[in-house]
Structure formats: structure tokens, C-alpha cells
Amino acid sequence: PREPSGEAEFAQRIDPAREPGLSAQQRQHMAQVERAQRQRALQRRLRSRNLLLALGIGAVTLGVYGYTFYSVSQERFLDELEQEAEAARARA
């Protein structure tokens, strides 16, 4: 059957319970295909969510790592202790 626009119908949504020409096996197959499509959509959403979570965790990890190096490079107390030790050695 053709629509008035001249194009054939594709993927027309039907209600399996109301369609008179479908056998029980065809209904079961349609339900199985719908479940598989829902599962694929869920996996796609989870994959993107997991990717965002991994990027967030990586960013936090790199931030902590970078801050640690920055703060350690700012610490001067060991330099001061070393200078005091050298001054004490020079006096002795």
C-alpha cells in the first residue's frame, strides 16, 4: 500500500494485541525484538555515563596529583633545616 505522498510505509508501529493477523509466535518475536532494542539503548546510555564518570575521576586524580607536586615544591622547611645544619657545622 502506498500513502498519498507516494512513499511506502516503513516501520509502522502496531499494537500486537490488537493486530488480528499475528500468530502467537510472531507476537513473541516482536516482544523479544523490543526487549533487545531497549537493552541496546540502556547500554548506550550506561556507556556514555560511564565515560563521563571515568573522565571526572581522572580529572580529580590528576588535580590531586598536580596539587601535591605544587604544594611539595612550595615547602621550604627542609631547605631552612638544611641551612641551619650547615650554619651549625660552620660554627663547630
mmCIF file of C-alpha atoms in Angstrom:
data_model
loop_
_atom_site.group_PDB
_atom_site.id
_atom_site.type_symbol
_atom_site.label_atom_id
_atom_site.label_comp_id
_atom_site.label_asym_id
_atom_site.label_seq_id
_atom_site.Cartn_x
_atom_site.Cartn_y
_atom_site.Cartn_z
ATOM 1 C CA PRO A 1 0.000 0.000 0.000
ATOM 2 C CA ARG A 2 1.130 3.467 -0.821
ATOM 3 C CA GLU A 3 0.495 6.646 1.106
ATOM 4 C CA PRO A 4 -0.849 9.750 -0.624
ATOM 5 C CA SER A 5 2.661 11.228 -0.807
ATOM 6 C CA GLY A 6 3.768 8.314 -2.960
ATOM 7 C CA GLU A 7 6.153 6.769 -0.409
ATOM 8 C CA ALA A 8 5.791 3.300 1.076
ATOM 9 C CA GLU A 9 5.199 2.838 4.790
ATOM 10 C CA PHE A 10 8.239 1.811 6.792
ATOM 11 C CA ALA A 11 8.374 0.642 10.391
ATOM 12 C CA GLN A 12 4.757 1.354 11.124
ATOM 13 C CA ARG A 13 4.098 0.927 14.839
ATOM 14 C CA ILE A 14 1.402 -1.605 15.597
ATOM 15 C CA ASP A 15 -0.144 -2.945 18.768
ATOM 16 C CA PRO A 16 0.475 -6.712 18.756
ATOM 17 C CA ALA A 17 -2.523 -7.370 20.995
ATOM 18 C CA ARG A 18 -4.905 -5.665 18.550
ATOM 19 C CA GLU A 19 -3.419 -6.945 15.298
ATOM 20 C CA PRO A 20 -5.640 -9.795 14.110
ATOM 21 C CA GLY A 21 -3.246 -11.375 11.621
ATOM 22 C CA LEU A 22 -0.393 -12.113 14.035
ATOM 23 C CA SER A 23 0.274 -15.566 15.421
ATOM 24 C CA ALA A 24 1.454 -16.151 18.978
ATOM 25 C CA GLN A 25 4.953 -16.861 17.686
ATOM 26 C CA GLN A 26 5.043 -13.551 15.798
ATOM 27 C CA ARG A 27 3.886 -11.675 18.908
ATOM 28 C CA GLN A 28 6.556 -13.384 20.967
ATOM 29 C CA HIS A 29 9.205 -12.486 18.390
ATOM 30 C CA MET A 30 8.091 -8.829 18.381
ATOM 31 C CA ALA A 31 8.314 -8.690 22.177
ATOM 32 C CA GLN A 32 11.788 -10.221 22.054
ATOM 33 C CA VAL A 33 12.963 -7.661 19.477
ATOM 34 C CA GLU A 34 11.572 -4.777 21.562
ATOM 35 C CA ARG A 35 13.394 -6.068 24.643
ATOM 36 C CA ALA A 36 16.650 -6.273 22.677
ATOM 37 C CA GLN A 37 16.215 -2.695 21.427
ATOM 38 C CA ARG A 38 15.536 -1.424 24.954
ATOM 39 C CA GLN A 39 18.632 -3.272 26.200
ATOM 40 C CA ARG A 40 20.812 -1.693 23.480
ATOM 41 C CA ALA A 41 19.509 1.774 24.313
ATOM 42 C CA LEU A 42 20.223 1.184 28.007
ATOM 43 C CA GLN A 43 23.749 0.005 27.227
ATOM 44 C CA ARG A 44 24.393 3.131 25.137
ATOM 45 C CA ARG A 45 23.244 5.375 27.982
ATOM 46 C CA LEU A 46 25.328 3.474 30.514
ATOM 47 C CA ARG A 47 28.386 3.599 28.271
ATOM 48 C CA SER A 48 28.181 7.373 27.949
ATOM 49 C CA ARG A 49 27.515 7.776 31.669
ATOM 50 C CA ASN A 50 30.487 5.543 32.498
ATOM 51 C CA LEU A 51 32.695 7.555 30.154
ATOM 52 C CA LEU A 52 31.734 10.803 31.855
ATOM 53 C CA LEU A 53 32.346 9.259 35.272
ATOM 54 C CA ALA A 54 35.774 7.973 34.190
ATOM 55 C CA LEU A 55 36.739 11.394 32.847
ATOM 56 C CA GLY A 56 35.600 13.019 36.101
ATOM 57 C CA ILE A 57 37.554 10.598 38.257
ATOM 58 C CA GLY A 58 40.627 11.052 36.030
ATOM 59 C CA ALA A 59 40.361 14.837 36.284
ATOM 60 C CA VAL A 60 40.108 14.711 40.085
ATOM 61 C CA THR A 61 43.051 12.306 40.273
ATOM 62 C CA LEU A 62 45.225 14.498 38.071
ATOM 63 C CA GLY A 63 44.172 17.547 40.081
ATOM 64 C CA VAL A 64 45.170 15.950 43.382
ATOM 65 C CA TYR A 65 48.431 14.719 41.858
ATOM 66 C CA GLY A 66 49.246 18.153 40.440
ATOM 67 C CA TYR A 67 48.324 19.952 43.651
ATOM 68 C CA THR A 68 50.507 17.579 45.652
ATOM 69 C CA PHE A 69 53.523 18.304 43.471
ATOM 70 C CA TYR A 70 52.819 22.031 43.622
ATOM 71 C CA SER A 71 52.469 22.079 47.402
ATOM 72 C CA VAL A 72 55.577 19.946 47.941
ATOM 73 C CA SER A 73 57.601 22.251 45.701
ATOM 74 C CA GLN A 74 56.422 25.227 47.817
ATOM 75 C CA GLU A 75 57.597 23.712 51.086
ATOM 76 C CA ARG A 76 60.784 25.361 52.216
ATOM 77 C CA PHE A 77 61.108 23.929 55.723
ATOM 78 C CA LEU A 78 63.614 21.272 54.641
ATOM 79 C CA ASP A 79 65.717 23.964 52.972
ATOM 80 C CA GLU A 80 65.636 26.003 56.166
ATOM 81 C CA LEU A 81 66.653 22.989 58.244
ATOM 82 C CA GLU A 82 69.489 22.263 55.845
ATOM 83 C CA GLN A 83 70.717 25.870 56.084
ATOM 84 C CA GLU A 84 70.598 25.735 59.891
ATOM 85 C CA ALA A 85 72.514 22.462 59.842
ATOM 86 C CA GLU A 86 75.179 23.958 57.559
ATOM 87 C CA ALA A 87 75.439 27.038 59.797
ATOM 88 C CA ALA A 88 75.828 24.809 62.843
ATOM 89 C CA ARG A 89 78.563 22.811 61.082
ATOM 90 C CA ALA A 90 80.335 26.005 60.083
ATOM 91 C CA ARG A 91 80.294 27.229 63.695
ATOM 92 C CA ALA A 92 81.632 23.959 65.009
#
